[in-house]
Amino acid sequence: MALDMQLLQCLSNGHFCSGEYLANTLGVSRTTVWKEIQKLRQQYSVEVQSVKGRGYRLSQPLELLESEKILANISAQSRTQIAGMDILTVVDSTNRYLMAAASQGAPGGQLVLAEQQTEGRGRLGRTWVSPFGCNLYCSLLWRFNLAATGLSGLGIVIAVALSRAMSVYAEGLKIKWPNDVLWQNKKLAGILLEMQGEANGPGAVVIGIGVNVRMSDVTGRGIDQPWTDLYTSGGKSISRNELAANIIEQVILAIQMFEKHGLSEFIDSWSERDLLNGQPVEINQSSGKISGIARGIDDTGALRVESEGIVKSYMAGEASLKKHN
Ligand code: BTN
């Protein structure tokens, strides 16, 4: 582990540590400790307080991601599906990183998590705000036997899995088509699926999951839609390692179920959490806007919308609840 991360690990419980203690523990000089503290502040925007005579402490305790802790909370059966787990301190995008690895032949079941993304990607070309150490940014490469064209319902499957894993921490979570997890109409988590290779060949997919765990209002100002975090919606501190494990477990179980039985196994779970069902909605597509009443999803995962008594399915676009005048 790099020195800055070792220092952060020492400070992670939020208690004061003297410069001398940190220098001795890490086997470096006090000047080096000070330089590394500056780095934590400037490079990662970590708030480190320094008080004369007491030393340094984090304004907020922080749990770094650790693959051993994550793996320890995943069932033995699901662990057999994991080819490897990279934990990165900073990356442009875990999805981009894994797409590149996939094109070099990385095996299915490869996971990448990062403490920070400098160019986190959202759906429809959006940016995913990804500050250091407070949220979850995770990508999983999966190699399906099905052709990519047969994977149309995968986003639905992952959204159901993600909401199952997150329900442990907060009640009343909803899913908004195609695959956002919301609490009180504010976005908590999103999914970005990126296909690798030919549409007709065996489908390799990078499944990117971003969860807002505990994010400051200042950082959240960069988000262009109503958002919340799991700490606010659940009211208690969350171990990111445990959360990561729960999500990875549910995602692996769901993919295996999807591979065996298809999307049908997920329709009921989707309906239970469907934010839009029965509501007036608007779908923004490149060809224009469509308005109607949402009527759940069809057996390919497309959104069903009723307009003038006719129900049509929509595969792509951005759906939103229509505001009442
Ligand atoms: C959305 O727009 O709702 C999708 C957000 C997906 C964000 C995650 S964070 C981990 C992975 N890496 C990325 O660059 N994006 C996804």
mmCIF file of C-alpha atoms and ligand atoms in Angstrom:
data_model
loop_
_atom_site.group_PDB
_atom_site.id
_atom_site.type_symbol
_atom_site.label_atom_id
_atom_site.label_comp_id
_atom_site.label_asym_id
_atom_site.label_seq_id
_atom_site.Cartn_x
_atom_site.Cartn_y
_atom_site.Cartn_z
ATOM 1 C CA MET A 1 0.000 0.000 0.000
ATOM 2 C CA ALA A 2 1.328 3.458 -0.897
ATOM 3 C CA LEU A 3 2.463 5.690 1.962
ATOM 4 C CA ASP A 4 -0.437 8.151 1.654
ATOM 5 C CA MET A 5 -2.926 5.287 1.965
ATOM 6 C CA GLN A 6 -1.029 3.772 4.924
ATOM 7 C CA LEU A 7 -1.238 7.150 6.633
ATOM 8 C CA LEU A 8 -4.944 7.347 5.892
ATOM 9 C CA GLN A 9 -5.385 3.854 7.301
ATOM 10 C CA CYS A 10 -3.697 4.992 10.562
ATOM 11 C CA LEU A 11 -6.058 7.964 10.792
ATOM 12 C CA SER A 12 -9.169 6.160 9.591
ATOM 13 C CA ASN A 13 -10.932 5.830 12.973
ATOM 14 C CA GLY A 14 -11.114 9.625 13.362
ATOM 15 C CA HIS A 15 -9.013 9.738 16.562
ATOM 16 C CA PHE A 16 -6.081 12.105 17.065
ATOM 17 C CA CYS A 17 -2.635 10.699 16.192
ATOM 18 C CA SER A 18 0.490 12.664 16.961
ATOM 19 C CA GLY A 19 2.997 13.391 14.194
ATOM 20 C CA GLU A 20 5.569 11.431 16.180
ATOM 21 C CA TYR A 21 3.335 8.375 16.493
ATOM 22 C CA LEU A 22 2.557 8.435 12.762
ATOM 23 C CA ALA A 23 6.235 8.881 11.855
ATOM 24 C CA ASN A 24 7.234 5.924 14.070
ATOM 25 C CA THR A 25 4.428 3.702 12.857
ATOM 26 C CA LEU A 26 5.174 4.369 9.200
ATOM 27 C CA GLY A 27 8.958 4.449 9.602
ATOM 28 C CA VAL A 28 9.341 7.928 8.069
ATOM 29 C CA SER A 29 10.255 11.420 9.298
ATOM 30 C CA ARG A 30 7.719 13.863 10.722
ATOM 31 C CA THR A 31 8.329 16.110 7.717
ATOM 32 C CA THR A 32 7.333 13.267 5.424
ATOM 33 C CA VAL A 33 4.177 12.743 7.501
ATOM 34 C CA TRP A 34 3.361 16.433 7.083
ATOM 35 C CA LYS A 35 3.947 16.245 3.314
ATOM 36 C CA GLU A 36 1.709 13.213 3.019
ATOM 37 C CA ILE A 37 -0.992 14.944 5.067
ATOM 38 C CA GLN A 38 -0.833 17.833 2.592
ATOM 39 C CA LYS A 39 -1.194 15.337 -0.221
ATOM 40 C CA LEU A 40 -4.316 13.817 1.374
ATOM 41 C CA ARG A 41 -5.800 17.285 1.621
ATOM 42 C CA GLN A 42 -4.871 18.538 -1.818
ATOM 43 C CA GLN A 43 -4.975 15.454 -3.991
ATOM 44 C CA TYR A 44 -7.944 13.643 -2.471
ATOM 45 C CA SER A 45 -9.789 16.515 -0.719
ATOM 46 C CA VAL A 46 -9.684 14.549 2.557
ATOM 47 C CA GLU A 47 -10.328 16.863 5.506
ATOM 48 C CA VAL A 48 -7.516 16.421 8.012
ATOM 49 C CA GLN A 49 -7.554 18.603 11.122
ATOM 50 C CA SER A 50 -4.298 19.446 12.860
ATOM 51 C CA VAL A 51 -4.293 20.633 16.468
ATOM 52 C CA LYS A 52 -1.143 21.742 18.239
ATOM 53 C CA GLY A 53 -0.104 19.281 20.939
ATOM 54 C CA ARG A 54 -2.604 16.613 19.800
ATOM 55 C CA GLY A 55 -1.667 15.883 16.218
ATOM 56 C CA TYR A 56 -3.827 15.038 13.219
ATOM 57 C CA ARG A 57 -7.262 13.559 12.813
ATOM 58 C CA LEU A 58 -9.833 13.097 10.069
ATOM 59 C CA SER A 59 -12.931 15.305 10.282
ATOM 60 C CA GLN A 60 -14.929 12.174 9.497
ATOM 61 C CA PRO A 61 -13.858 8.538 10.054
ATOM 62 C CA LEU A 62 -13.211 6.726 6.810
ATOM 63 C CA GLU A 63 -13.043 3.059 5.892
ATOM 64 C CA LEU A 64 -10.735 2.268 2.998
ATOM 65 C CA LEU A 65 -11.740 -0.499 0.620
ATOM 66 C CA GLU A 66 -9.926 -3.787 1.202
ATOM 67 C CA SER A 67 -10.327 -6.836 -0.985
ATOM 68 C CA GLU A 68 -9.843 -9.269 1.958
ATOM 69 C CA LYS A 69 -12.711 -7.654 3.867
ATOM 70 C CA ILE A 70 -14.948 -7.651 0.825
ATOM 71 C CA LEU A 71 -14.213 -11.276 -0.070
ATOM 72 C CA ALA A 72 -14.729 -12.383 3.537
ATOM 73 C CA ASN A 73 -18.333 -11.191 3.297
ATOM 74 C CA ILE A 74 -19.125 -12.985 0.038
ATOM 75 C CA SER A 75 -20.436 -16.563 0.073
ATOM 76 C CA ALA A 76 -18.052 -19.354 -0.942
ATOM 77 C CA GLN A 77 -20.335 -20.194 -3.881
ATOM 78 C CA SER A 78 -20.240 -16.635 -5.279
ATOM 79 C CA ARG A 79 -16.519 -16.322 -4.618
ATOM 80 C CA THR A 80 -15.936 -19.115 -7.135
ATOM 81 C CA GLN A 81 -17.261 -16.736 -9.819
ATOM 82 C CA ILE A 82 -14.746 -13.986 -8.982
ATOM 83 C CA ALA A 83 -11.608 -14.125 -11.132
ATOM 84 C CA GLY A 84 -9.862 -11.250 -9.358
ATOM 85 C CA MET A 85 -10.485 -7.997 -7.539
ATOM 86 C CA ASP A 86 -8.405 -4.860 -8.118
ATOM 87 C CA ILE A 87 -8.768 -2.023 -5.638
ATOM 88 C CA LEU A 88 -7.435 1.217 -7.100
ATOM 89 C CA THR A 89 -6.830 4.450 -5.238
ATOM 90 C CA VAL A 90 -7.581 6.679 -8.226
ATOM 91 C CA VAL A 91 -8.664 5.802 -11.748
ATOM 92 C CA ASP A 92 -10.324 7.770 -14.510
ATOM 93 C CA SER A 93 -13.229 5.303 -14.657
ATOM 94 C CA THR A 94 -13.470 1.734 -13.376
ATOM 95 C CA ASN A 95 -15.601 0.915 -16.439
ATOM 96 C CA ARG A 96 -13.034 2.322 -18.841
ATOM 97 C CA TYR A 97 -10.249 0.467 -17.005
ATOM 98 C CA LEU A 98 -12.107 -2.829 -17.210
ATOM 99 C CA MET A 99 -13.184 -2.329 -20.843
ATOM 100 C CA ALA A 100 -9.504 -1.925 -21.702
ATOM 101 C CA ALA A 101 -8.626 -5.033 -19.671
ATOM 102 C CA ALA A 102 -11.464 -6.956 -21.372
ATOM 103 C CA SER A 103 -10.101 -6.149 -24.815
ATOM 104 C CA GLN A 104 -6.756 -7.577 -23.633
ATOM 105 C CA GLY A 105 -8.506 -10.825 -22.663
ATOM 106 C CA ALA A 106 -9.273 -10.260 -18.954
ATOM 107 C CA PRO A 107 -11.401 -13.143 -17.651
ATOM 108 C CA GLY A 108 -15.091 -12.928 -16.827
ATOM 109 C CA GLY A 109 -15.608 -12.376 -13.098
ATOM 110 C CA GLN A 110 -12.910 -9.705 -12.876
ATOM 111 C CA LEU A 111 -13.816 -6.879 -10.469
ATOM 112 C CA VAL A 112 -12.408 -3.368 -10.150
ATOM 113 C CA LEU A 113 -13.214 -0.942 -7.360
ATOM 114 C CA ALA A 114 -11.774 2.519 -6.831
ATOM 115 C CA GLU A 115 -11.652 5.059 -4.034
ATOM 116 C CA GLN A 116 -11.962 7.886 -6.547
ATOM 117 C CA GLN A 117 -12.759 8.348 -10.222
ATOM 118 C CA THR A 118 -11.513 11.403 -12.058
ATOM 119 C CA GLU A 119 -13.756 10.817 -15.093
ATOM 120 C CA GLY A 120 -16.589 8.683 -13.737
ATOM 121 C CA ARG A 121 -19.039 7.897 -16.527
ATOM 122 C CA GLY A 122 -22.814 8.021 -16.256
ATOM 123 C CA ARG A 123 -25.498 6.993 -18.726
ATOM 124 C CA LEU A 124 -26.208 9.104 -21.794
ATOM 125 C CA GLY A 125 -22.785 10.715 -21.720
ATOM 126 C CA ARG A 126 -23.230 12.165 -18.234
ATOM 127 C CA THR A 127 -20.471 12.493 -15.650
ATOM 128 C CA TRP A 128 -20.665 10.426 -12.452
ATOM 129 C CA VAL A 129 -19.410 12.549 -9.568
ATOM 130 C CA SER A 130 -16.878 10.319 -7.786
ATOM 131 C CA PRO A 131 -15.136 11.909 -4.780
ATOM 132 C CA PHE A 132 -12.493 10.037 -2.805
ATOM 133 C CA GLY A 133 -13.262 7.466 -0.128
ATOM 134 C CA CYS A 134 -16.933 8.145 0.520
ATOM 135 C CA ASN A 135 -18.951 6.286 -2.139
ATOM 136 C CA LEU A 136 -18.744 3.046 -4.065
ATOM 137 C CA TYR A 137 -17.469 2.757 -7.650
ATOM 138 C CA CYS A 138 -17.366 -0.825 -8.824
ATOM 139 C CA SER A 139 -17.175 -2.580 -12.200
ATOM 140 C CA LEU A 140 -17.551 -6.271 -12.996
ATOM 141 C CA LEU A 141 -16.650 -7.943 -16.283
ATOM 142 C CA TRP A 142 -18.947 -10.796 -17.223
ATOM 143 C CA ARG A 143 -18.549 -13.027 -20.261
ATOM 144 C CA PHE A 144 -21.928 -14.451 -21.299
ATOM 145 C CA ASN A 145 -22.512 -17.415 -23.582
ATOM 146 C CA LEU A 146 -25.454 -15.491 -25.014
ATOM 147 C CA ALA A 147 -24.895 -13.054 -27.885
ATOM 148 C CA ALA A 148 -24.879 -9.418 -26.779
ATOM 149 C CA THR A 149 -28.225 -8.981 -28.542
ATOM 150 C CA GLY A 150 -29.779 -11.440 -26.045
ATOM 151 C CA LEU A 151 -28.780 -9.319 -23.071
ATOM 152 C CA SER A 152 -31.393 -6.589 -23.401
ATOM 153 C CA GLY A 153 -32.848 -7.223 -19.929
ATOM 154 C CA LEU A 154 -29.515 -7.202 -18.123
ATOM 155 C CA GLY A 155 -29.885 -3.630 -16.833
ATOM 156 C CA ILE A 156 -33.177 -4.608 -15.181
ATOM 157 C CA VAL A 157 -31.529 -7.655 -13.589
ATOM 158 C CA ILE A 158 -28.668 -5.614 -12.159
ATOM 159 C CA ALA A 159 -31.001 -2.899 -10.881
ATOM 160 C CA VAL A 160 -33.057 -5.507 -9.015
ATOM 161 C CA ALA A 161 -29.874 -7.048 -7.573
ATOM 162 C CA LEU A 162 -28.525 -3.656 -6.534
ATOM 163 C CA SER A 163 -31.746 -2.608 -4.858
ATOM 164 C CA ARG A 164 -31.891 -5.960 -3.020
ATOM 165 C CA ALA A 165 -28.378 -5.403 -1.671
ATOM 166 C CA MET A 166 -29.097 -1.801 -0.705
ATOM 167 C CA SER A 167 -32.422 -2.610 0.990
ATOM 168 C CA VAL A 168 -30.401 -3.905 3.946
ATOM 169 C CA TYR A 169 -29.446 -0.282 4.659
ATOM 170 C CA ALA A 170 -32.539 1.736 3.770
ATOM 171 C CA GLU A 171 -36.274 1.165 3.481
ATOM 172 C CA GLY A 172 -38.516 2.305 0.665
ATOM 173 C CA LEU A 173 -35.993 2.118 -2.168
ATOM 174 C CA LYS A 174 -37.429 2.370 -5.669
ATOM 175 C CA ILE A 175 -36.087 1.583 -9.116
ATOM 176 C CA LYS A 176 -36.636 3.961 -11.983
ATOM 177 C CA TRP A 177 -36.491 2.530 -15.474
ATOM 178 C CA PRO A 178 -34.095 1.636 -16.924
ATOM 179 C CA ASN A 179 -31.826 1.195 -13.894
ATOM 180 C CA ASP A 180 -31.605 3.946 -11.304
ATOM 181 C CA VAL A 181 -32.077 3.287 -7.593
ATOM 182 C CA LEU A 182 -33.904 6.112 -5.827
ATOM 183 C CA TRP A 183 -35.048 7.057 -2.355
ATOM 184 C CA GLN A 184 -37.763 9.666 -2.021
ATOM 185 C CA ASN A 185 -37.370 10.485 -5.711
ATOM 186 C CA LYS A 186 -33.684 11.252 -5.312
ATOM 187 C CA LYS A 187 -30.978 9.241 -6.983
ATOM 188 C CA LEU A 188 -28.912 6.936 -4.784
ATOM 189 C CA ALA A 189 -27.239 4.677 -7.309
ATOM 190 C CA GLY A 190 -26.814 4.166 -11.031
ATOM 191 C CA ILE A 191 -25.708 1.446 -13.413
ATOM 192 C CA LEU A 192 -23.742 1.755 -16.627
ATOM 193 C CA LEU A 193 -23.521 -1.316 -18.854
ATOM 194 C CA GLU A 194 -20.910 -1.293 -21.591
ATOM 195 C CA MET A 195 -20.682 -4.053 -24.171
ATOM 196 C CA GLN A 196 -17.362 -5.373 -25.360
ATOM 197 C CA GLY A 197 -16.889 -6.971 -28.778
ATOM 198 C CA GLU A 198 -19.283 -7.879 -31.576
ATOM 199 C CA ALA A 199 -23.059 -7.622 -31.125
ATOM 200 C CA ASN A 200 -23.529 -11.135 -32.537
ATOM 201 C CA GLY A 201 -20.583 -12.743 -30.772
ATOM 202 C CA PRO A 202 -20.611 -13.987 -27.163
ATOM 203 C CA GLY A 203 -21.506 -10.993 -25.004
ATOM 204 C CA ALA A 204 -18.834 -9.556 -22.746
ATOM 205 C CA VAL A 205 -20.279 -6.815 -20.596
ATOM 206 C CA VAL A 206 -18.732 -4.404 -18.135
ATOM 207 C CA ILE A 207 -21.289 -3.761 -15.416
ATOM 208 C CA GLY A 208 -20.524 -0.462 -13.693
ATOM 209 C CA ILE A 209 -22.225 0.397 -10.420
ATOM 210 C CA GLY A 210 -21.994 3.701 -8.588
ATOM 211 C CA VAL A 211 -23.579 4.145 -5.160
ATOM 212 C CA ASN A 212 -23.694 7.388 -3.207
ATOM 213 C CA VAL A 213 -22.798 6.227 0.298
ATOM 214 C CA ARG A 214 -21.924 9.381 2.183
ATOM 215 C CA MET A 215 -21.271 12.494 0.183
ATOM 216 C CA SER A 216 -21.000 16.087 1.346
ATOM 217 C CA ASP A 217 -23.415 18.692 0.014
ATOM 218 C CA VAL A 218 -20.482 20.652 -1.361
ATOM 219 C CA THR A 219 -19.339 17.727 -3.526
ATOM 220 C CA GLY A 220 -22.907 16.932 -4.487
ATOM 221 C CA ARG A 221 -23.351 20.405 -5.961
ATOM 222 C CA GLY A 222 -21.735 19.064 -9.110
ATOM 223 C CA ILE A 223 -24.653 16.647 -9.682
ATOM 224 C CA ASP A 224 -27.246 17.819 -12.186
ATOM 225 C CA GLN A 225 -30.232 15.894 -10.769
ATOM 226 C CA PRO A 226 -31.831 15.418 -7.319
ATOM 227 C CA TRP A 227 -29.591 13.032 -5.369
ATOM 228 C CA THR A 228 -29.192 11.529 -1.928
ATOM 229 C CA ASP A 229 -26.877 9.047 -0.227
ATOM 230 C CA LEU A 230 -27.321 5.800 1.674
ATOM 231 C CA TYR A 231 -26.263 7.397 4.938
ATOM 232 C CA THR A 232 -29.091 9.937 4.677
ATOM 233 C CA SER A 233 -31.705 7.417 3.540
ATOM 234 C CA GLY A 234 -30.802 4.772 6.116
ATOM 235 C CA GLY A 235 -29.727 7.023 8.975
ATOM 236 C CA LYS A 236 -26.701 5.009 9.994
ATOM 237 C CA SER A 237 -23.019 4.624 9.149
ATOM 238 C CA ILE A 238 -22.229 2.036 6.546
ATOM 239 C CA SER A 239 -19.207 -0.172 6.037
ATOM 240 C CA ARG A 240 -18.307 0.285 2.373
ATOM 241 C CA ASN A 241 -16.540 -3.079 2.388
ATOM 242 C CA GLU A 242 -19.697 -4.815 3.596
ATOM 243 C CA LEU A 243 -21.851 -2.885 1.149
ATOM 244 C CA ALA A 244 -19.518 -3.806 -1.720
ATOM 245 C CA ALA A 245 -19.691 -7.464 -0.674
ATOM 246 C CA ASN A 246 -23.500 -7.424 -0.499
ATOM 247 C CA ILE A 247 -23.756 -5.823 -3.921
ATOM 248 C CA ILE A 248 -21.255 -8.179 -5.553
ATOM 249 C CA GLU A 249 -23.029 -11.187 -4.001
ATOM 250 C CA GLN A 250 -26.477 -10.095 -5.198
ATOM 251 C CA VAL A 251 -25.199 -9.183 -8.649
ATOM 252 C CA ILE A 252 -23.489 -12.557 -9.120
ATOM 253 C CA LEU A 253 -26.572 -14.461 -7.912
ATOM 254 C CA ALA A 254 -28.811 -12.415 -10.201
ATOM 255 C CA ILE A 255 -26.605 -12.892 -13.275
ATOM 256 C CA GLN A 256 -26.523 -16.653 -12.708
ATOM 257 C CA MET A 257 -30.307 -16.708 -12.388
ATOM 258 C CA PHE A 258 -30.615 -14.587 -15.555
ATOM 259 C CA GLU A 259 -28.307 -16.946 -17.459
ATOM 260 C CA LYS A 260 -30.450 -19.946 -16.472
ATOM 261 C CA HIS A 261 -33.982 -18.552 -16.579
ATOM 262 C CA GLY A 262 -33.920 -15.195 -18.367
ATOM 263 C CA LEU A 263 -35.654 -12.014 -17.309
ATOM 264 C CA SER A 264 -38.980 -13.584 -16.279
ATOM 265 C CA GLU A 265 -37.614 -14.392 -12.789
ATOM 266 C CA PHE A 266 -37.100 -10.676 -12.148
ATOM 267 C CA ILE A 267 -40.356 -9.112 -13.314
ATOM 268 C CA ASP A 268 -42.142 -9.474 -9.935
ATOM 269 C CA SER A 269 -39.211 -8.022 -7.990
ATOM 270 C CA TRP A 270 -39.052 -5.160 -10.455
ATOM 271 C CA SER A 271 -42.800 -4.463 -10.100
ATOM 272 C CA GLU A 272 -42.525 -4.324 -6.299
ATOM 273 C CA ARG A 273 -40.000 -1.494 -6.580
ATOM 274 C CA ASP A 274 -41.103 0.183 -9.817
ATOM 275 C CA LEU A 275 -41.270 3.948 -9.205
ATOM 276 C CA LEU A 276 -42.982 4.791 -12.487
ATOM 277 C CA ASN A 277 -45.735 2.144 -12.649
ATOM 278 C CA GLY A 278 -49.168 3.755 -13.058
ATOM 279 C CA GLN A 279 -47.667 7.256 -13.092
ATOM 280 C CA PRO A 280 -47.749 9.882 -15.825
ATOM 281 C CA VAL A 281 -44.323 9.826 -17.437
ATOM 282 C CA GLU A 282 -42.337 11.431 -20.166
ATOM 283 C CA ILE A 283 -39.697 9.618 -22.185
ATOM 284 C CA ASN A 284 -37.014 11.681 -23.816
ATOM 285 C CA GLN A 285 -35.730 10.038 -26.940
ATOM 286 C CA SER A 286 -33.473 11.400 -29.640
ATOM 287 C CA SER A 287 -36.552 11.495 -31.900
ATOM 288 C CA GLY A 288 -38.619 13.538 -29.394
ATOM 289 C CA LYS A 289 -40.718 13.277 -26.240
ATOM 290 C CA ILE A 290 -43.368 10.668 -25.520
ATOM 291 C CA SER A 291 -45.960 11.126 -22.779
ATOM 292 C CA GLY A 292 -48.270 8.562 -21.236
ATOM 293 C CA ILE A 293 -48.913 6.351 -18.226
ATOM 294 C CA ALA A 294 -46.141 3.882 -17.329
ATOM 295 C CA ARG A 295 -47.342 0.257 -17.302
ATOM 296 C CA GLY A 296 -44.327 -1.654 -16.021
ATOM 297 C CA ILE A 297 -41.841 -3.488 -18.224
ATOM 298 C CA ASP A 298 -42.287 -6.155 -20.897
ATOM 299 C CA ASP A 299 -40.454 -9.465 -21.109
ATOM 300 C CA THR A 300 -37.440 -7.843 -22.811
ATOM 301 C CA GLY A 301 -37.093 -5.153 -20.138
ATOM 302 C CA ALA A 302 -38.571 -2.368 -22.289
ATOM 303 C CA LEU A 303 -40.766 0.238 -20.585
ATOM 304 C CA ARG A 304 -44.468 -0.068 -21.374
ATOM 305 C CA VAL A 305 -46.242 3.257 -21.779
ATOM 306 C CA GLU A 306 -49.959 3.709 -22.402
ATOM 307 C CA SER A 307 -50.968 6.624 -24.536
ATOM 308 C CA GLU A 308 -54.512 7.185 -25.892
ATOM 309 C CA GLY A 309 -55.464 3.654 -24.842
ATOM 310 C CA ILE A 310 -52.579 1.972 -26.680
ATOM 311 C CA VAL A 311 -49.621 0.433 -24.841
ATOM 312 C CA LYS A 312 -46.243 0.587 -26.583
ATOM 313 C CA SER A 313 -42.833 -0.610 -25.386
ATOM 314 C CA TYR A 314 -39.775 1.644 -25.346
ATOM 315 C CA MET A 315 -36.296 0.194 -25.245
ATOM 316 C CA ALA A 316 -34.213 3.351 -24.975
ATOM 317 C CA GLY A 317 -34.391 6.855 -23.615
ATOM 318 C CA GLU A 318 -34.623 8.688 -20.331
ATOM 319 C CA ALA A 319 -37.895 8.371 -18.405
ATOM 320 C CA SER A 320 -39.087 10.852 -15.831
ATOM 321 C CA LEU A 321 -42.201 11.398 -13.769
ATOM 322 C CA LYS A 322 -44.319 14.089 -15.391
ATOM 323 C CA LYS A 323 -44.640 17.118 -13.153
ATOM 324 C CA HIS A 324 -48.187 18.119 -12.256
ATOM 325 C CA ASN A 325 -49.079 21.685 -13.241
HETATM 326 C C1 BTN B 1 -25.883 6.489 -14.315
HETATM 327 O O1 BTN B 1 -25.773 7.462 -15.065
HETATM 328 O O2 BTN B 1 -26.854 6.364 -13.568
HETATM 329 C C2 BTN B 1 -24.829 5.408 -14.301
HETATM 330 C C3 BTN B 1 -23.747 5.686 -13.315
HETATM 331 C C4 BTN B 1 -22.700 4.607 -13.256
HETATM 332 C C5 BTN B 1 -21.511 5.000 -12.418
HETATM 333 C C6 BTN B 1 -20.551 3.867 -12.223
HETATM 334 S S1 BTN B 1 -19.331 4.229 -11.014
HETATM 335 C C7 BTN B 1 -18.447 2.795 -11.444
HETATM 336 C C8 BTN B 1 -18.517 2.678 -12.954
HETATM 337 N N1 BTN B 1 -17.451 3.430 -13.566
HETATM 338 C C9 BTN B 1 -17.911 4.469 -14.260
HETATM 339 O O3 BTN B 1 -17.203 5.294 -14.871
HETATM 340 N N2 BTN B 1 -19.247 4.505 -14.208
HETATM 341 C C10 BTN B 1 -19.767 3.409 -13.437
#
